[in-house]
C-alpha positions as a Python dict, from the first residue, in 0.01 Angstrom:
ca = {
    (1, 'M'): (0, 0, 0),
    (2, 'H'): (-4, -365, 103),
    (3, 'S'): (277, -457, -132),
    (4, 'A'): (503, -191, 18),
    (5, 'A'): (547, -401, 328),
    (6, 'G'): (663, -709, 136),
    (7, 'T'): (656, -1010, 371),
    (8, 'S'): (693, -795, 680),
    (9, 'A'): (322, -799, 760),
    (10, 'A'): (269, -1166, 676),
    (11, 'T'): (403, -1357, 978),
    (12, 'V'): (310, -1286, 1338),
    (13, 'P'): (92, -981, 1250),
    (14, 'S'): (-117, -1183, 1002),
    (15, 'I'): (-194, -1441, 1272),
    (16, 'A'): (-283, -1167, 1520),
    (17, 'V'): (-506, -993, 1266),
    (18, 'A'): (-688, -1319, 1192),
    (19, 'D'): (-745, -1374, 1565),
    (20, 'F'): (-862, -1013, 1596),
    (21, 'A'): (-1115, -1071, 1319),
    (22, 'M'): (-1249, -1376, 1503),
    (23, 'H'): (-1278, -1166, 1820),
    (24, 'L'): (-1474, -896, 1637),
    (25, 'R'): (-1718, -1152, 1500),
    (26, 'A'): (-1761, -1371, 1807),
    (27, 'Q'): (-1720, -1133, 2100),
    (28, 'R'): (-1814, -793, 1961),
    (29, 'G'): (-2087, -915, 1728),
    (30, 'L'): (-1983, -674, 1453),
    (31, 'S'): (-2115, -707, 1099),
    (32, 'E'): (-1899, -874, 836),
    (33, 'H'): (-1869, -538, 660),
    (34, 'T'): (-1729, -373, 974),
    (35, 'V'): (-1496, -665, 1041),
    (36, 'R'): (-1353, -642, 689),
    (37, 'A'): (-1307, -267, 727),
    (38, 'Y'): (-1123, -301, 1061),
    (39, 'V'): (-903, -585, 934),
    (40, 'G'): (-818, -381, 625),
    (41, 'D'): (-728, -86, 846),
    (42, 'I'): (-490, -292, 1061),
    (43, 'E'): (-331, -449, 754),
    (44, 'H'): (-283, -97, 617),
    (45, 'L'): (-118, 4, 945),
    (46, 'M'): (117, -297, 945),
    (47, 'A'): (213, -230, 582),
    (48, 'F'): (300, 126, 683),
    (49, 'A'): (498, -3, 985),
    (50, 'G'): (683, -251, 762),
    (51, 'R'): (826, 34, 555),
    (52, 'Y'): (1006, 148, 871),
    (53, 'G'): (1136, -198, 955),
    (54, 'R'): (874, -264, 1222),
    (55, 'T'): (748, -612, 1146),
    (56, 'E'): (583, -710, 1473),
    (57, 'I'): (280, -556, 1639),
    (58, 'M'): (487, -495, 1953),
    (59, 'D'): (710, -270, 1741),
    (60, 'V'): (425, -22, 1690),
    (61, 'D'): (436, 278, 1923),
    (62, 'L'): (236, 598, 1961),
    (63, 'G'): (472, 793, 1739),
    (64, 'L'): (429, 550, 1452),
    (65, 'L'): (49, 553, 1494),
    (66, 'R'): (50, 931, 1475),
    (67, 'A'): (276, 923, 1169),
    (68, 'W'): (38, 673, 1007),
    (69, 'L'): (-263, 901, 1057),
    (70, 'A'): (-61, 1206, 955),
    (71, 'S'): (42, 1038, 628),
    (72, 'M'): (-324, 981, 544),
    (73, 'A'): (-415, 1336, 637),
    (74, 'A'): (-138, 1461, 407),
    (75, 'A'): (-283, 1242, 131),
    (76, 'E'): (-614, 1421, 192),
    (77, 'R'): (-802, 1112, 301),
    (78, 'S'): (-1145, 1198, 439),
    (79, 'R'): (-1196, 1270, 808),
    (80, 'A'): (-1438, 977, 817),
    (81, 'T'): (-1160, 745, 698),
    (82, 'L'): (-915, 885, 954),
    (83, 'A'): (-1173, 847, 1229),
    (84, 'R'): (-1248, 487, 1139),
    (85, 'R'): (-882, 388, 1108),
    (86, 'G'): (-801, 551, 1439),
    (87, 'A'): (-1089, 361, 1598),
    (88, 'A'): (-967, 37, 1442),
    (89, 'A'): (-617, 90, 1585),
    (90, 'R'): (-753, 165, 1933),
    (91, 'T'): (-977, -140, 1925),
    (92, 'F'): (-699, -365, 1795),
    (93, 'F'): (-433, -264, 2045),
    (94, 'D'): (-675, -272, 2337),
    (95, 'W'): (-754, -632, 2239),
    (96, 'A'): (-383, -710, 2184),
    (97, 'R'): (-296, -582, 2533),
    (98, 'R'): (-577, -775, 2702),
    (99, 'T'): (-473, -1096, 2525),
    (100, 'G'): (-105, -1053, 2608),
    (101, 'R'): (15, -985, 2256),
    (102, 'V'): (160, -648, 2359),
    (103, 'A'): (274, -535, 2703),
    (104, 'T'): (130, -184, 2675),
    (105, 'D'): (-134, -24, 2456),
    (106, 'P'): (34, 231, 2223),
    (107, 'A'): (-304, 362, 2101),
    (108, 'L'): (-426, 456, 2447),
    (109, 'R'): (-332, 822, 2392),
    (110, 'L'): (-407, 830, 2020),
    (111, 'A'): (-635, 1128, 1961),
    (112, 'S'): (-960, 1063, 1781),
    (113, 'A'): (-1007, 1228, 1443),
    (114, 'R'): (-1372, 1316, 1454),
    (115, 'P'): (-1567, 1288, 1130),
    (116, 'A'): (-1683, 1616, 984),
    (117, 'S'): (-2021, 1711, 1125),
    (118, 'P'): (-2215, 1895, 855),
    (119, 'L'): (-2476, 2143, 959),
    (120, 'P'): (-2825, 1994, 953),
    (121, 'T'): (-3068, 2063, 670),
    (122, 'V'): (-3302, 2345, 765),
    (123, 'L'): (-3600, 2486, 577),
    (124, 'G'): (-3675, 2856, 586),
    (125, 'V'): (-3997, 2981, 740),
    (126, 'D'): (-4164, 3033, 401),
    (127, 'A'): (-4056, 2692, 271),
    (128, 'T'): (-4185, 2525, 587),
    (129, 'A'): (-4518, 2704, 548),
    (130, 'R'): (-4544, 2582, 186),
    (131, 'L'): (-4470, 2225, 294),
    (132, 'L'): (-4739, 2228, 563),
    (133, 'D'): (-4989, 2407, 336),
    (134, 'V'): (-4951, 2130, 79),
    (135, 'A'): (-5003, 1868, 351),
    (136, 'R'): (-5318, 2050, 465),
    (137, 'T'): (-5454, 2076, 108),
    (138, 'R'): (-5396, 1703, 48),
    (139, 'A'): (-5586, 1628, 368),
    (140, 'Q'): (-5902, 1785, 222),
    (141, 'G'): (-5947, 1484, -6),
    (142, 'A'): (-6112, 1153, 76),
    (143, 'D'): (-5800, 958, 179),
    (144, 'P'): (-5770, 935, 561),
    (145, 'I'): (-5396, 868, 521),
    (146, 'H'): (-5354, 1226, 405),
    (147, 'L'): (-5511, 1346, 731),
    (148, 'R'): (-5251, 1141, 917),
    (149, 'D'): (-4973, 1283, 700),
    (150, 'W'): (-5085, 1638, 774),
    (151, 'A'): (-5101, 1571, 1149),
    (152, 'A'): (-4762, 1398, 1146),
    (153, 'L'): (-4580, 1678, 962),
    (154, 'E'): (-4743, 1949, 1172),
    (155, 'L'): (-4645, 1768, 1493),
    (156, 'L'): (-4288, 1700, 1378),
    (157, 'Y'): (-4235, 2069, 1309),
    (158, 'A'): (-4434, 2199, 1607),
    (159, 'T'): (-4274, 1975, 1868),
    (160, 'G'): (-3928, 1905, 1725),
    (161, 'A'): (-3986, 1539, 1812),
    (162, 'R'): (-3785, 1261, 1653),
    (163, 'V'): (-3984, 1054, 1405),
    (164, 'G'): (-3948, 745, 1627),
    (165, 'E'): (-4080, 938, 1925),
    (166, 'L'): (-4385, 1053, 1730),
    (167, 'C'): (-4457, 710, 1585),
    (168, 'G'): (-4434, 562, 1935),
    (169, 'A'): (-4680, 810, 2087),
    (170, 'D'): (-5019, 689, 2211),
    (171, 'L'): (-5353, 863, 2238),
    (172, 'D'): (-5298, 891, 2613),
    (173, 'D'): (-4983, 1095, 2547),
    (174, 'L'): (-5183, 1365, 2375),
    (175, 'D'): (-5350, 1654, 2560),
    (176, 'L'): (-5538, 1867, 2308),
    (177, 'S'): (-5677, 2100, 2573),
    (178, 'E'): (-5325, 2193, 2683),
    (179, 'R'): (-5180, 2133, 2336),
    (180, 'T'): (-4899, 1909, 2461),
    (181, 'L'): (-4756, 1574, 2359),
    (182, 'R'): (-4566, 1339, 2588),
    (183, 'V'): (-4288, 1150, 2408),
    (184, 'L'): (-4039, 887, 2516),
    (185, 'G'): (-3690, 992, 2411),
    (186, 'K'): (-3344, 842, 2422),
    (187, 'G'): (-3257, 663, 2742),
    (188, 'D'): (-3630, 610, 2806),
    (189, 'K'): (-3659, 970, 2923),
    (190, 'E'): (-4004, 1121, 2900),
    (191, 'R'): (-4063, 1482, 2813),
    (192, 'V'): (-4373, 1687, 2744),
    (193, 'V'): (-4356, 1920, 2446),
    (194, 'P'): (-4603, 2193, 2350),
    (195, 'F'): (-4750, 2253, 2006),
    (196, 'G'): (-4952, 2532, 1849),
    (197, 'V'): (-5298, 2580, 1703),
    (198, 'P'): (-5217, 2465, 1346),
    (199, 'A'): (-5085, 2132, 1474),
    (200, 'A'): (-5384, 2101, 1707),
    (201, 'D'): (-5621, 2156, 1413),
    (202, 'A'): (-5444, 1887, 1210),
    (203, 'V'): (-5449, 1639, 1498),
    (204, 'Q'): (-5816, 1706, 1570),
    (205, 'A'): (-5906, 1644, 1205),
    (206, 'W'): (-5708, 1320, 1212),
    (207, 'L'): (-5879, 1201, 1530),
    (208, 'D'): (-6226, 1297, 1405),
    (209, 'R'): (-6214, 1174, 1044),
    (210, 'G'): (-5891, 988, 978),
    (211, 'R'): (-5811, 753, 1263),
    (212, 'P'): (-6163, 604, 1298),
    (213, 'A'): (-6159, 515, 927),
    (214, 'L'): (-5829, 329, 957),
    (215, 'A'): (-5829, 175, 1305),
    (216, 'G'): (-5802, -203, 1289),
    (217, 'D'): (-5770, -485, 1539),
    (218, 'F'): (-5407, -397, 1606),
    (219, 'A'): (-5449, -21, 1641),
    (220, 'G'): (-5441, -31, 2020),
    (221, 'R'): (-5383, 315, 2163),
    (222, 'A'): (-5141, 424, 1890),
    (223, 'L'): (-5182, 790, 1797),
    (224, 'L'): (-5081, 751, 1432),
    (225, 'L'): (-5184, 453, 1220),
    (226, 'G'): (-5075, 298, 894),
    (227, 'R'): (-5304, 203, 609),
    (228, 'R'): (-5348, -150, 747),
    (229, 'G'): (-5484, -12, 1072),
    (230, 'G'): (-5186, -76, 1302),
    (231, 'R'): (-4928, 164, 1446),
    (232, 'V'): (-4755, 363, 1174),
    (233, 'D'): (-4399, 270, 1081),
    (234, 'Q'): (-4122, 530, 1081),
    (235, 'R'): (-4040, 451, 718),
    (236, 'Q'): (-4391, 552, 614),
    (237, 'I'): (-4353, 895, 773),
    (238, 'R'): (-4012, 938, 612),
    (239, 'G'): (-4169, 865, 276),
    (240, 'V'): (-4442, 1118, 348),
    (241, 'A'): (-4188, 1392, 423),
    (242, 'H'): (-4003, 1332, 97),
    (243, 'A'): (-4324, 1313, -108),
    (244, 'V'): (-4482, 1629, 34),
    (245, 'A'): (-4155, 1822, 0),
    (246, 'A'): (-4149, 1732, -369),
    (247, 'L'): (-4510, 1843, -414),
    (248, 'A'): (-4436, 2169, -232),
    (249, 'G'): (-4129, 2239, -442),
    (250, 'V'): (-3900, 2279, -140),
    (251, 'D'): (-3567, 2116, -57),
    (252, 'D'): (-3597, 1742, -8),
    (253, 'V'): (-3634, 1677, 363),
    (254, 'A'): (-3648, 1383, 598),
    (255, 'P'): (-3852, 1403, 919),
    (256, 'H'): (-3534, 1478, 1113),
    (257, 'A'): (-3489, 1793, 905),
    (258, 'L'): (-3817, 1921, 1049),
    (259, 'R'): (-3668, 1869, 1396),
    (260, 'H'): (-3363, 2073, 1292),
    (261, 'T'): (-3592, 2331, 1137),
    (262, 'A'): (-3801, 2362, 1452),
    (263, 'A'): (-3490, 2412, 1667),
    (264, 'T'): (-3347, 2673, 1433),
    (265, 'H'): (-3671, 2868, 1409),
    (266, 'L'): (-3709, 2864, 1788),
    (267, 'L'): (-3362, 3014, 1832),
    (268, 'E'): (-3417, 3266, 1556),
    (269, 'G'): (-3743, 3363, 1726),
    (270, 'G'): (-3565, 3439, 2053),
    (271, 'S'): (-3586, 3115, 2252),
    (272, 'D'): (-3289, 3048, 2479),
    (273, 'L'): (-3069, 2742, 2440),
    (274, 'R'): (-3189, 2578, 2763),
    (275, 'S'): (-3552, 2594, 2652),
    (276, 'V'): (-3469, 2448, 2312),
    (277, 'Q'): (-3263, 2177, 2483),
    (278, 'E'): (-3566, 2076, 2689),
    (279, 'V'): (-3796, 2074, 2387),
    (280, 'L'): (-3558, 1854, 2187),
    (281, 'G'): (-3466, 1629, 2478),
    (282, 'H'): (-3091, 1671, 2436),
    (283, 'A'): (-2888, 1530, 2724),
    (284, 'S'): (-2609, 1779, 2656),
    (285, 'L'): (-2637, 2151, 2588),
    (286, 'A'): (-2344, 2113, 2349),
    (287, 'T'): (-2570, 1917, 2114),
    (288, 'T'): (-2824, 2199, 2112),
    (289, 'Q'): (-2548, 2453, 2049),
    (290, 'R'): (-2504, 2311, 1699),
    (291, 'Y'): (-2811, 2506, 1603),
    (292, 'T'): (-2647, 2835, 1696),
    (293, 'H'): (-2404, 2765, 1410),
    (294, 'V'): (-2698, 2715, 1178),
    (295, 'T'): (-2859, 3043, 1279),
    (296, 'A'): (-2524, 3222, 1249),
    (297, 'E'): (-2475, 3089, 896),
    (298, 'R'): (-2827, 3195, 800),
    (299, 'L'): (-2765, 3539, 948),
    (300, 'R'): (-2441, 3570, 752),
    (301, 'T'): (-2615, 3473, 428),
    (302, 'S'): (-2890, 3726, 493),
    (303, 'F'): (-2632, 3994, 572),
    (304, 'E'): (-2434, 3929, 256),
    (305, 'Q'): (-2747, 3943, 45),
    (306, 'A'): (-2898, 4252, 204),
    (307, 'H'): (-2625, 4477, 342),
    (308, 'P'): (-2493, 4734, 94),
    (309, 'R'): (-2140, 4705, 233),
    (310, 'A'): (-2131, 4329, 277),
}
């Protein structure tokens, strides 16, 4: 694609692109990988413009930008690629306008091609039960870490908390009498989430037999600990989720999948969207509404499998 433009993209545009790359590194603090991607996107754009005799960045207008994206869509480039290249163009021309390289920003009204948003991984009720049963069985051994793993997985599913929220929880955030956990979510927003008897049993076993065996000098008030006695790391809990899923013979899951699973099961059980939004700590109801698509897909699958006239 670069050769199609000949020398058209090698004079003023090449200087501007080099300056843009310096801006991304110095002012935006972007990684070298991202800088290379953005520079490649703008070079791709200027090569496309050169085929239409537009050799300067001020020759690029909204129509050409739309034609550029449309050509990639017609070539069946991924939505992620279209989204990134659109973002690169908007960033570049915003910078070019602010630095006086163009009089107006042609990308100001360029629509964003959003990347495809796949539905989250969700375990069925039976598969979730198998996962947690395996965690409970492992916890009957002598290793206190397995007690922690059981408590962590039960809490992730029961509360729908993010793994970072759970790992950041302290003993003071736990109320076993009320069966609630206070977590600190995005934007430093606190919320209190309830959990059921199975999770309470797992947490009680961890507090009675697991945590005292592991607590070291750096344990502080952390609810969940690692093997060295300090606060558990998110990566350790992610590893636990994958390992226990394999032992249980269910779909491979990350801790976030248990959050998705909890939300889906709540909706399938009759909870309203607002309640689920509060449990998950979503700022926008639109985020929670993603799970209605999950439940609809599961309902469709069940219908097609069970209904005689499906």
